[in-house]
């Protein structure tokens, strides 16, 4: 057995508008852990987007890895975990789902659990509470998922999305719990039918790779965006400017506050230059779909 590994997990965007708690897309922004067996637990954080002042016992990755090991009646072996992340915290880019998937991979390798992909989809989605970000971080690509009441995940993966994705990250955090707190507890039937028809058309357009319609249905969510828009800096202005500059469509990335535009791959750099000039207080990043999902390499 090796004594050093690298775990690489893509971040993700969730919902793409009306695919609320169901649709996810792995993005080319990564959480990376270098894991080395040693006699004591130690986390070393390098760069931005990593927790500060966290004890081992309070570390999300340690806590989840321990929980998963115990679920299988095992104990974690101690190790040094060096962590870097391109995923800003609490911005809607799947940082917590990526950390959960990383922790499951850590438990899997330290305890030799031999987890299947289905196990990883189920465990990560159960911990996260919904399968959108978690399945995208496990599998990569675009994932359309449902989780049954007993926590079994079913996913259809759509690969080869021929588009680029631009994320508009504001300089403020928005915790998912707060963004879920503004959502109505119930919808009446006629409203729910319209909301679900838009979600169905988004999923169909994604499978058909009909980019104009993907963009159109991304922008007509009724499940969450109408209630969250007021929490999002420059929500209306970014939608309008992105459309004007040639985006197929723009939606909240997960619970926000990041917005994401899907745009033609050709001309993507120019789109970003244009948006940076108009929204100087946002961090604007060009990404593509990740197609590999969670990767573990022995070093
Ligand atoms: N689907 C989730 C939401 C993603 O919109 O609240 C964030 O966890």
PDB file of C-alpha atoms and ligand atoms in Angstrom:
ATOM      1  CA  UNK A   1       0.000   0.000   0.000  1.00  0.00           C
ATOM      2  CA  UNK A   2       1.198   3.505  -0.868  1.00  0.00           C
ATOM      3  CA  UNK A   3       1.594   6.027   1.952  1.00  0.00           C
ATOM      4  CA  UNK A   4       0.839   9.173  -0.047  1.00  0.00           C
ATOM      5  CA  UNK A   5      -2.092  10.129  -2.292  1.00  0.00           C
ATOM      6  CA  UNK A   6      -3.613  13.106  -4.016  1.00  0.00           C
ATOM      7  CA  UNK A   7      -7.391  13.565  -3.883  1.00  0.00           C
ATOM      8  CA  UNK A   8      -8.809  16.027  -6.403  1.00  0.00           C
ATOM      9  CA  UNK A   9     -12.497  17.006  -6.306  1.00  0.00           C
ATOM     10  CA  UNK A  10     -14.215  19.412  -8.702  1.00  0.00           C
ATOM     11  CA  UNK A  11     -16.424  22.151  -7.376  1.00  0.00           C
ATOM     12  CA  UNK A  12     -19.832  22.482  -8.946  1.00  0.00           C
ATOM     13  CA  UNK A  13     -22.728  24.693  -9.779  1.00  0.00           C
ATOM     14  CA  UNK A  14     -26.213  23.529  -8.813  1.00  0.00           C
ATOM     15  CA  UNK A  15     -29.740  24.128 -10.094  1.00  0.00           C
ATOM     16  CA  UNK A  16     -28.952  25.964 -13.379  1.00  0.00           C
ATOM     17  CA  UNK A  17     -32.193  27.789 -12.615  1.00  0.00           C
ATOM     18  CA  UNK A  18     -35.206  25.478 -12.232  1.00  0.00           C
ATOM     19  CA  UNK A  19     -33.277  22.207 -11.685  1.00  0.00           C
ATOM     20  CA  UNK A  20     -33.576  22.972  -7.969  1.00  0.00           C
ATOM     21  CA  UNK A  21     -31.829  20.414  -5.706  1.00  0.00           C
ATOM     22  CA  UNK A  22     -31.507  18.067  -8.699  1.00  0.00           C
ATOM     23  CA  UNK A  23     -29.247  19.355 -11.501  1.00  0.00           C
ATOM     24  CA  UNK A  24     -25.514  19.847 -10.978  1.00  0.00           C
ATOM     25  CA  UNK A  25     -22.493  20.509 -13.157  1.00  0.00           C
ATOM     26  CA  UNK A  26     -18.864  19.789 -12.224  1.00  0.00           C
ATOM     27  CA  UNK A  27     -16.654  22.829 -12.876  1.00  0.00           C
ATOM     28  CA  UNK A  28     -12.932  23.128 -13.598  1.00  0.00           C
ATOM     29  CA  UNK A  29     -12.235  24.568 -10.118  1.00  0.00           C
ATOM     30  CA  UNK A  30     -10.768  22.092  -7.633  1.00  0.00           C
ATOM     31  CA  UNK A  31     -10.355  21.168  -3.998  1.00  0.00           C
ATOM     32  CA  UNK A  32      -7.101  19.202  -3.650  1.00  0.00           C
ATOM     33  CA  UNK A  33      -5.768  17.182  -0.729  1.00  0.00           C
ATOM     34  CA  UNK A  34      -2.320  15.645  -0.505  1.00  0.00           C
ATOM     35  CA  UNK A  35      -2.569  12.884   2.080  1.00  0.00           C
ATOM     36  CA  UNK A  36       0.481  11.344   3.758  1.00  0.00           C
ATOM     37  CA  UNK A  37       0.333   8.652   6.443  1.00  0.00           C
ATOM     38  CA  UNK A  38       1.996   9.741   9.696  1.00  0.00           C
ATOM     39  CA  UNK A  39       1.671   9.118  13.448  1.00  0.00           C
ATOM     40  CA  UNK A  40      -0.683  12.033  14.253  1.00  0.00           C
ATOM     41  CA  UNK A  41      -3.471  13.933  12.544  1.00  0.00           C
ATOM     42  CA  UNK A  42      -2.461  17.259  11.024  1.00  0.00           C
ATOM     43  CA  UNK A  43      -4.117  19.631   8.519  1.00  0.00           C
ATOM     44  CA  UNK A  44      -2.002  22.159   6.612  1.00  0.00           C
ATOM     45  CA  UNK A  45      -3.927  24.770   4.611  1.00  0.00           C
ATOM     46  CA  UNK A  46      -2.250  26.475   1.680  1.00  0.00           C
ATOM     47  CA  UNK A  47      -3.554  29.639  -0.020  1.00  0.00           C
ATOM     48  CA  UNK A  48      -7.053  31.107  -0.028  1.00  0.00           C
ATOM     49  CA  UNK A  49     -10.461  29.469   0.435  1.00  0.00           C
ATOM     50  CA  UNK A  50      -9.379  27.164   3.247  1.00  0.00           C
ATOM     51  CA  UNK A  51     -10.577  27.181   6.857  1.00  0.00           C
ATOM     52  CA  UNK A  52      -8.616  29.209   9.408  1.00  0.00           C
ATOM     53  CA  UNK A  53      -8.063  28.373  13.080  1.00  0.00           C
ATOM     54  CA  UNK A  54      -9.700  24.963  12.863  1.00  0.00           C
ATOM     55  CA  UNK A  55      -8.741  22.145  15.185  1.00  0.00           C
ATOM     56  CA  UNK A  56      -8.494  18.643  13.753  1.00  0.00           C
ATOM     57  CA  UNK A  57     -11.633  17.583  15.665  1.00  0.00           C
ATOM     58  CA  UNK A  58     -13.621  20.522  14.232  1.00  0.00           C
ATOM     59  CA  UNK A  59     -12.363  20.129  10.677  1.00  0.00           C
ATOM     60  CA  UNK A  60     -15.278  19.311   8.322  1.00  0.00           C
ATOM     61  CA  UNK A  61     -13.184  16.851   6.317  1.00  0.00           C
ATOM     62  CA  UNK A  62     -11.976  15.034   9.454  1.00  0.00           C
ATOM     63  CA  UNK A  63     -15.473  14.920  10.966  1.00  0.00           C
ATOM     64  CA  UNK A  64     -17.097  13.505   7.826  1.00  0.00           C
ATOM     65  CA  UNK A  65     -14.257  11.025   7.191  1.00  0.00           C
ATOM     66  CA  UNK A  66     -14.555   9.781  10.795  1.00  0.00           C
ATOM     67  CA  UNK A  67     -18.339   9.494  10.497  1.00  0.00           C
ATOM     68  CA  UNK A  68     -18.029   7.488   7.256  1.00  0.00           C
ATOM     69  CA  UNK A  69     -15.334   5.212   8.745  1.00  0.00           C
ATOM     70  CA  UNK A  70     -17.526   4.563  11.815  1.00  0.00           C
ATOM     71  CA  UNK A  71     -20.540   3.865   9.589  1.00  0.00           C
ATOM     72  CA  UNK A  72     -18.498   0.900   8.262  1.00  0.00           C
ATOM     73  CA  UNK A  73     -17.166  -0.089  11.696  1.00  0.00           C
ATOM     74  CA  UNK A  74     -13.621   1.162  10.977  1.00  0.00           C
ATOM     75  CA  UNK A  75     -11.190   3.681  12.465  1.00  0.00           C
ATOM     76  CA  UNK A  76      -9.251   6.246  10.450  1.00  0.00           C
ATOM     77  CA  UNK A  77      -5.464   5.955  10.353  1.00  0.00           C
ATOM     78  CA  UNK A  78      -3.814   9.298  11.205  1.00  0.00           C
ATOM     79  CA  UNK A  79      -2.318  11.352   8.401  1.00  0.00           C
ATOM     80  CA  UNK A  80      -1.075  14.734   7.276  1.00  0.00           C
ATOM     81  CA  UNK A  81      -3.591  16.439   4.967  1.00  0.00           C
ATOM     82  CA  UNK A  82      -2.297  19.372   2.903  1.00  0.00           C
ATOM     83  CA  UNK A  83      -5.241  21.220   1.408  1.00  0.00           C
ATOM     84  CA  UNK A  84      -5.611  23.799  -1.384  1.00  0.00           C
ATOM     85  CA  UNK A  85      -8.863  25.067  -2.862  1.00  0.00           C
ATOM     86  CA  UNK A  86     -10.055  27.117  -5.809  1.00  0.00           C
ATOM     87  CA  UNK A  87     -13.566  27.131  -4.328  1.00  0.00           C
ATOM     88  CA  UNK A  88     -14.488  30.229  -2.339  1.00  0.00           C
ATOM     89  CA  UNK A  89     -16.527  29.367   0.771  1.00  0.00           C
ATOM     90  CA  UNK A  90     -20.262  30.121   0.981  1.00  0.00           C
ATOM     91  CA  UNK A  91     -20.502  31.492  -2.574  1.00  0.00           C
ATOM     92  CA  UNK A  92     -22.549  28.817  -4.335  1.00  0.00           C
ATOM     93  CA  UNK A  93     -19.728  26.878  -5.988  1.00  0.00           C
ATOM     94  CA  UNK A  94     -20.160  23.614  -4.093  1.00  0.00           C
ATOM     95  CA  UNK A  95     -17.315  23.996  -1.601  1.00  0.00           C
ATOM     96  CA  UNK A  96     -19.124  22.028   1.107  1.00  0.00           C
ATOM     97  CA  UNK A  97     -20.178  19.207  -1.239  1.00  0.00           C
ATOM     98  CA  UNK A  98     -16.579  19.005  -2.535  1.00  0.00           C
ATOM     99  CA  UNK A  99     -15.308  18.786   1.071  1.00  0.00           C
ATOM    100  CA  UNK A 100     -17.832  16.017   1.822  1.00  0.00           C
ATOM    101  CA  UNK A 101     -16.807  14.040  -1.273  1.00  0.00           C
ATOM    102  CA  UNK A 102     -13.112  14.553  -0.388  1.00  0.00           C
ATOM    103  CA  UNK A 103     -13.790  13.241   3.126  1.00  0.00           C
ATOM    104  CA  UNK A 104     -15.558  10.156   1.745  1.00  0.00           C
ATOM    105  CA  UNK A 105     -12.571   9.489  -0.547  1.00  0.00           C
ATOM    106  CA  UNK A 106     -10.232   9.981   2.428  1.00  0.00           C
ATOM    107  CA  UNK A 107     -12.127   7.464   4.565  1.00  0.00           C
ATOM    108  CA  UNK A 108     -12.320   5.103   1.595  1.00  0.00           C
ATOM    109  CA  UNK A 109      -8.570   5.042   1.090  1.00  0.00           C
ATOM    110  CA  UNK A 110      -7.465   5.150   4.749  1.00  0.00           C
ATOM    111  CA  UNK A 111      -9.859   2.349   5.763  1.00  0.00           C
ATOM    112  CA  UNK A 112      -9.817   0.441   2.446  1.00  0.00           C
ATOM    113  CA  UNK A 113     -13.623   0.529   2.326  1.00  0.00           C
ATOM    114  CA  UNK A 114     -13.809  -0.278  -1.389  1.00  0.00           C
ATOM    115  CA  UNK A 115     -16.834   2.001  -1.828  1.00  0.00           C
ATOM    116  CA  UNK A 116     -18.665   1.840  -5.157  1.00  0.00           C
ATOM    117  CA  UNK A 117     -19.620   4.959  -7.125  1.00  0.00           C
ATOM    118  CA  UNK A 118     -23.224   4.332  -6.037  1.00  0.00           C
ATOM    119  CA  UNK A 119     -22.113   4.254  -2.364  1.00  0.00           C
ATOM    120  CA  UNK A 120     -20.293   7.574  -2.851  1.00  0.00           C
ATOM    121  CA  UNK A 121     -23.333   9.172  -4.542  1.00  0.00           C
ATOM    122  CA  UNK A 122     -25.652   7.997  -1.765  1.00  0.00           C
ATOM    123  CA  UNK A 123     -23.426   8.894   1.185  1.00  0.00           C
ATOM    124  CA  UNK A 124     -22.409  12.325  -0.128  1.00  0.00           C
ATOM    125  CA  UNK A 125     -25.980  13.279  -1.092  1.00  0.00           C
ATOM    126  CA  UNK A 126     -27.391  12.064   2.231  1.00  0.00           C
ATOM    127  CA  UNK A 127     -24.861  14.180   4.145  1.00  0.00           C
ATOM    128  CA  UNK A 128     -25.437  17.228   1.918  1.00  0.00           C
ATOM    129  CA  UNK A 129     -29.236  16.739   2.026  1.00  0.00           C
ATOM    130  CA  UNK A 130     -29.727  16.916  -1.765  1.00  0.00           C
ATOM    131  CA  UNK A 131     -27.890  15.308  -4.676  1.00  0.00           C
ATOM    132  CA  UNK A 132     -27.175  18.231  -7.039  1.00  0.00           C
ATOM    133  CA  UNK A 133     -23.668  19.411  -6.025  1.00  0.00           C
ATOM    134  CA  UNK A 134     -22.597  16.086  -4.526  1.00  0.00           C
ATOM    135  CA  UNK A 135     -23.264  13.967  -7.631  1.00  0.00           C
ATOM    136  CA  UNK A 136     -21.502  16.539  -9.831  1.00  0.00           C
ATOM    137  CA  UNK A 137     -18.435  16.416  -7.545  1.00  0.00           C
ATOM    138  CA  UNK A 138     -18.396  12.598  -7.551  1.00  0.00           C
ATOM    139  CA  UNK A 139     -18.985  12.079 -11.279  1.00  0.00           C
ATOM    140  CA  UNK A 140     -18.115  15.349 -13.037  1.00  0.00           C
ATOM    141  CA  UNK A 141     -20.111  16.426 -16.076  1.00  0.00           C
ATOM    142  CA  UNK A 142     -23.700  17.485 -15.916  1.00  0.00           C
ATOM    143  CA  UNK A 143     -25.806  15.397 -13.575  1.00  0.00           C
ATOM    144  CA  UNK A 144     -29.585  15.184 -13.296  1.00  0.00           C
ATOM    145  CA  UNK A 145     -30.472  13.352 -10.097  1.00  0.00           C
ATOM    146  CA  UNK A 146     -33.209  12.310  -7.727  1.00  0.00           C
ATOM    147  CA  UNK A 147     -32.782  10.984  -4.179  1.00  0.00           C
ATOM    148  CA  UNK A 148     -35.446   8.641  -2.775  1.00  0.00           C
ATOM    149  CA  UNK A 149     -36.782   9.024   0.769  1.00  0.00           C
ATOM    150  CA  UNK A 150     -34.420   6.298   1.918  1.00  0.00           C
ATOM    151  CA  UNK A 151     -31.429   8.142   0.487  1.00  0.00           C
ATOM    152  CA  UNK A 152     -30.762   6.196  -2.724  1.00  0.00           C
ATOM    153  CA  UNK A 153     -29.570   8.429  -5.562  1.00  0.00           C
ATOM    154  CA  UNK A 154     -30.407   7.905  -9.216  1.00  0.00           C
ATOM    155  CA  UNK A 155     -28.421  10.020 -11.681  1.00  0.00           C
ATOM    156  CA  UNK A 156     -28.323  10.524 -15.423  1.00  0.00           C
ATOM    157  CA  UNK A 157     -25.036  12.063 -16.512  1.00  0.00           C
ATOM    158  CA  UNK A 158     -24.795  14.254 -19.601  1.00  0.00           C
ATOM    159  CA  UNK A 159     -21.295  14.753 -20.934  1.00  0.00           C
ATOM    160  CA  UNK A 160     -19.786  16.802 -23.778  1.00  0.00           C
ATOM    161  CA  UNK A 161     -21.569  20.047 -22.997  1.00  0.00           C
ATOM    162  CA  UNK A 162     -20.064  22.285 -25.673  1.00  0.00           C
ATOM    163  CA  UNK A 163     -20.157  25.621 -23.868  1.00  0.00           C
ATOM    164  CA  UNK A 164     -18.142  27.694 -21.414  1.00  0.00           C
ATOM    165  CA  UNK A 165     -19.312  28.858 -18.000  1.00  0.00           C
ATOM    166  CA  UNK A 166     -18.527  32.225 -16.472  1.00  0.00           C
ATOM    167  CA  UNK A 167     -18.966  32.729 -12.746  1.00  0.00           C
ATOM    168  CA  UNK A 168     -19.566  36.165 -11.204  1.00  0.00           C
ATOM    169  CA  UNK A 169     -18.408  35.883  -7.582  1.00  0.00           C
ATOM    170  CA  UNK A 170     -19.306  38.845  -5.347  1.00  0.00           C
ATOM    171  CA  UNK A 171     -17.184  39.815  -2.383  1.00  0.00           C
ATOM    172  CA  UNK A 172     -19.832  38.676   0.123  1.00  0.00           C
ATOM    173  CA  UNK A 173     -20.726  35.291   1.548  1.00  0.00           C
ATOM    174  CA  UNK A 174     -24.238  33.847   1.630  1.00  0.00           C
ATOM    175  CA  UNK A 175     -24.758  30.760   3.743  1.00  0.00           C
ATOM    176  CA  UNK A 176     -26.969  28.137   2.099  1.00  0.00           C
ATOM    177  CA  UNK A 177     -29.115  27.924   5.253  1.00  0.00           C
ATOM    178  CA  UNK A 178     -29.912  31.645   4.986  1.00  0.00           C
ATOM    179  CA  UNK A 179     -30.661  31.381   1.248  1.00  0.00           C
ATOM    180  CA  UNK A 180     -32.958  28.387   1.904  1.00  0.00           C
ATOM    181  CA  UNK A 181     -34.623  30.261   4.758  1.00  0.00           C
ATOM    182  CA  UNK A 182     -36.251  32.763   2.367  1.00  0.00           C
ATOM    183  CA  UNK A 183     -37.979  30.049   0.310  1.00  0.00           C
ATOM    184  CA  UNK A 184     -41.720  29.394   0.724  1.00  0.00           C
ATOM    185  CA  UNK A 185     -42.597  26.132   2.488  1.00  0.00           C
ATOM    186  CA  UNK A 186     -45.300  25.319  -0.088  1.00  0.00           C
ATOM    187  CA  UNK A 187     -46.460  26.226  -3.588  1.00  0.00           C
ATOM    188  CA  UNK A 188     -50.004  25.928  -4.866  1.00  0.00           C
ATOM    189  CA  UNK A 189     -50.646  23.360  -7.557  1.00  0.00           C
ATOM    190  CA  UNK A 190     -50.881  25.639 -10.600  1.00  0.00           C
ATOM    191  CA  UNK A 191     -47.618  27.386  -9.593  1.00  0.00           C
ATOM    192  CA  UNK A 192     -45.870  24.050  -8.967  1.00  0.00           C
ATOM    193  CA  UNK A 193     -46.989  22.757 -12.371  1.00  0.00           C
ATOM    194  CA  UNK A 194     -45.487  25.793 -14.124  1.00  0.00           C
ATOM    195  CA  UNK A 195     -42.263  25.525 -12.097  1.00  0.00           C
ATOM    196  CA  UNK A 196     -41.897  21.850 -12.849  1.00  0.00           C
ATOM    197  CA  UNK A 197     -42.653  22.314 -16.571  1.00  0.00           C
ATOM    198  CA  UNK A 198     -39.757  24.806 -16.738  1.00  0.00           C
ATOM    199  CA  UNK A 199     -37.486  22.306 -14.979  1.00  0.00           C
ATOM    200  CA  UNK A 200     -38.568  19.535 -17.347  1.00  0.00           C
ATOM    201  CA  UNK A 201     -37.812  21.726 -20.363  1.00  0.00           C
ATOM    202  CA  UNK A 202     -34.396  22.653 -18.926  1.00  0.00           C
ATOM    203  CA  UNK A 203     -33.527  18.967 -18.481  1.00  0.00           C
ATOM    204  CA  UNK A 204     -34.800  18.116 -21.966  1.00  0.00           C
ATOM    205  CA  UNK A 205     -32.842  21.009 -23.514  1.00  0.00           C
ATOM    206  CA  UNK A 206     -29.671  19.891 -21.690  1.00  0.00           C
ATOM    207  CA  UNK A 207     -30.045  16.340 -23.000  1.00  0.00           C
ATOM    208  CA  UNK A 208     -30.827  17.652 -26.506  1.00  0.00           C
ATOM    209  CA  UNK A 209     -27.871  20.092 -26.208  1.00  0.00           C
ATOM    210  CA  UNK A 210     -30.150  22.869 -27.446  1.00  0.00           C
ATOM    211  CA  UNK A 211     -28.115  25.756 -26.043  1.00  0.00           C
ATOM    212  CA  UNK A 212     -30.556  28.560 -26.856  1.00  0.00           C
ATOM    213  CA  UNK A 213     -33.310  26.758 -24.972  1.00  0.00           C
ATOM    214  CA  UNK A 214     -30.953  25.808 -22.113  1.00  0.00           C
ATOM    215  CA  UNK A 215     -30.296  29.536 -21.658  1.00  0.00           C
ATOM    216  CA  UNK A 216     -33.968  30.403 -21.963  1.00  0.00           C
ATOM    217  CA  UNK A 217     -35.128  27.879 -19.326  1.00  0.00           C
ATOM    218  CA  UNK A 218     -32.222  28.670 -16.977  1.00  0.00           C
ATOM    219  CA  UNK A 219     -33.739  32.140 -16.636  1.00  0.00           C
ATOM    220  CA  UNK A 220     -37.337  31.199 -15.791  1.00  0.00           C
ATOM    221  CA  UNK A 221     -36.959  29.381 -12.494  1.00  0.00           C
ATOM    222  CA  UNK A 222     -39.923  29.638 -10.144  1.00  0.00           C
ATOM    223  CA  UNK A 223     -38.703  27.395  -7.306  1.00  0.00           C
ATOM    224  CA  UNK A 224     -36.079  29.624  -5.704  1.00  0.00           C
ATOM    225  CA  UNK A 225     -34.673  32.538  -7.726  1.00  0.00           C
ATOM    226  CA  UNK A 226     -37.683  34.868  -7.371  1.00  0.00           C
ATOM    227  CA  UNK A 227     -37.258  34.666  -3.581  1.00  0.00           C
ATOM    228  CA  UNK A 228     -33.463  34.820  -3.459  1.00  0.00           C
ATOM    229  CA  UNK A 229     -32.876  37.566  -6.033  1.00  0.00           C
ATOM    230  CA  UNK A 230     -33.055  40.326  -3.394  1.00  0.00           C
ATOM    231  CA  UNK A 231     -30.083  38.753  -1.559  1.00  0.00           C
ATOM    232  CA  UNK A 232     -27.840  38.801  -4.648  1.00  0.00           C
ATOM    233  CA  UNK A 233     -25.652  41.811  -5.541  1.00  0.00           C
ATOM    234  CA  UNK A 234     -26.396  43.121  -9.075  1.00  0.00           C
ATOM    235  CA  UNK A 235     -28.706  40.198  -9.894  1.00  0.00           C
ATOM    236  CA  UNK A 236     -30.716  42.097 -12.531  1.00  0.00           C
ATOM    237  CA  UNK A 237     -27.781  44.032 -14.002  1.00  0.00           C
ATOM    238  CA  UNK A 238     -25.600  40.931 -14.522  1.00  0.00           C
ATOM    239  CA  UNK A 239     -28.433  39.012 -16.213  1.00  0.00           C
ATOM    240  CA  UNK A 240     -29.042  41.897 -18.619  1.00  0.00           C
ATOM    241  CA  UNK A 241     -25.372  42.616 -19.385  1.00  0.00           C
ATOM    242  CA  UNK A 242     -24.554  38.931 -19.931  1.00  0.00           C
ATOM    243  CA  UNK A 243     -27.484  38.513 -22.310  1.00  0.00           C
ATOM    244  CA  UNK A 244     -26.459  41.673 -24.179  1.00  0.00           C
ATOM    245  CA  UNK A 245     -22.902  40.279 -24.527  1.00  0.00           C
ATOM    246  CA  UNK A 246     -24.110  36.987 -26.039  1.00  0.00           C
ATOM    247  CA  UNK A 247     -24.710  34.611 -23.083  1.00  0.00           C
ATOM    248  CA  UNK A 248     -27.218  31.840 -23.710  1.00  0.00           C
ATOM    249  CA  UNK A 249     -28.497  32.390 -20.167  1.00  0.00           C
ATOM    250  CA  UNK A 250     -27.624  33.274 -16.571  1.00  0.00           C
ATOM    251  CA  UNK A 251     -28.769  31.791 -13.264  1.00  0.00           C
ATOM    252  CA  UNK A 252     -27.847  31.707  -9.608  1.00  0.00           C
ATOM    253  CA  UNK A 253     -25.035  29.236  -8.969  1.00  0.00           C
ATOM    254  CA  UNK A 254     -26.543  26.992  -6.309  1.00  0.00           C
ATOM    255  CA  UNK A 255     -27.944  29.098  -3.513  1.00  0.00           C
ATOM    256  CA  UNK A 256     -25.824  32.089  -4.659  1.00  0.00           C
ATOM    257  CA  UNK A 257     -24.525  34.731  -4.252  1.00  0.00           C
ATOM    258  CA  UNK A 258     -22.452  33.763  -7.336  1.00  0.00           C
ATOM    259  CA  UNK A 259     -24.191  34.030 -10.710  1.00  0.00           C
ATOM    260  CA  UNK A 260     -23.248  31.778 -13.613  1.00  0.00           C
ATOM    261  CA  UNK A 261     -23.641  32.406 -17.338  1.00  0.00           C
ATOM    262  CA  UNK A 262     -23.506  29.693 -19.955  1.00  0.00           C
ATOM    263  CA  UNK A 263     -21.919  31.104 -23.094  1.00  0.00           C
ATOM    264  CA  UNK A 264     -20.610  29.879 -26.470  1.00  0.00           C
ATOM    265  CA  UNK A 265     -17.014  28.585 -26.135  1.00  0.00           C
ATOM    266  CA  UNK A 266     -15.962  30.789 -29.031  1.00  0.00           C
ATOM    267  CA  UNK A 267     -15.437  34.346 -27.829  1.00  0.00           C
ATOM    268  CA  UNK A 268     -15.467  33.325 -24.150  1.00  0.00           C
ATOM    269  CA  UNK A 269     -12.319  35.316 -23.251  1.00  0.00           C
ATOM    270  CA  UNK A 270     -13.748  38.482 -24.823  1.00  0.00           C
ATOM    271  CA  UNK A 271     -16.988  37.968 -22.896  1.00  0.00           C
ATOM    272  CA  UNK A 272     -14.997  37.885 -19.649  1.00  0.00           C
ATOM    273  CA  UNK A 273     -13.059  41.052 -20.528  1.00  0.00           C
ATOM    274  CA  UNK A 274     -16.359  42.792 -21.271  1.00  0.00           C
ATOM    275  CA  UNK A 275     -17.969  41.635 -18.002  1.00  0.00           C
ATOM    276  CA  UNK A 276     -14.898  42.550 -15.900  1.00  0.00           C
ATOM    277  CA  UNK A 277     -15.103  46.109 -17.226  1.00  0.00           C
ATOM    278  CA  UNK A 278     -18.785  46.343 -16.218  1.00  0.00           C
ATOM    279  CA  UNK A 279     -18.622  44.551 -12.841  1.00  0.00           C
ATOM    280  CA  UNK A 280     -15.255  45.467 -11.298  1.00  0.00           C
ATOM    281  CA  UNK A 281     -16.259  44.475  -7.760  1.00  0.00           C
ATOM    282  CA  UNK A 282     -17.022  40.880  -8.766  1.00  0.00           C
ATOM    283  CA  UNK A 283     -14.391  38.214  -9.318  1.00  0.00           C
ATOM    284  CA  UNK A 284     -15.256  36.945 -12.799  1.00  0.00           C
ATOM    285  CA  UNK A 285     -13.793  33.563 -13.784  1.00  0.00           C
ATOM    286  CA  UNK A 286     -14.016  31.547 -16.989  1.00  0.00           C
ATOM    287  CA  UNK A 287     -14.528  27.829 -16.305  1.00  0.00           C
ATOM    288  CA  UNK A 288     -15.402  24.738 -18.284  1.00  0.00           C
ATOM    289  CA  UNK A 289     -17.219  21.558 -17.341  1.00  0.00           C
ATOM    290  CA  UNK A 290     -15.097  19.026 -15.437  1.00  0.00           C
ATOM    291  CA  UNK A 291     -15.529  15.582 -16.978  1.00  0.00           C
ATOM    292  CA  UNK A 292     -13.555  13.429 -14.518  1.00  0.00           C
ATOM    293  CA  UNK A 293     -15.217  13.915 -11.157  1.00  0.00           C
ATOM    294  CA  UNK A 294     -13.437  12.796  -7.978  1.00  0.00           C
ATOM    295  CA  UNK A 295      -9.914  11.503  -8.605  1.00  0.00           C
ATOM    296  CA  UNK A 296      -7.592   9.668  -6.191  1.00  0.00           C
ATOM    297  CA  UNK A 297      -4.007   9.070  -7.262  1.00  0.00           C
ATOM    298  CA  UNK A 298      -1.317   7.165  -5.365  1.00  0.00           C
ATOM    299  CA  UNK A 299       1.864   9.306  -5.426  1.00  0.00           C
TER     300      UNK A 299
HETATM  301  N1  LIG B   1     -29.813  23.251  -4.459  1.00  0.00           N
HETATM  302  C1  LIG B   1     -29.223  23.926  -3.347  1.00  0.00           C
HETATM  303  C2  LIG B   1     -29.946  25.235  -3.097  1.00  0.00           C
HETATM  304  C3  LIG B   1     -27.769  24.198  -3.659  1.00  0.00           C
HETATM  305  O1  LIG B   1     -30.247  25.919  -4.075  1.00  0.00           O
HETATM  306  O2  LIG B   1     -30.238  25.568  -1.953  1.00  0.00           O
HETATM  307  C4  LIG B   1     -27.004  24.758  -2.480  1.00  0.00           C
HETATM  308  O3  LIG B   1     -26.754  23.786  -1.526  1.00  0.00           O
END
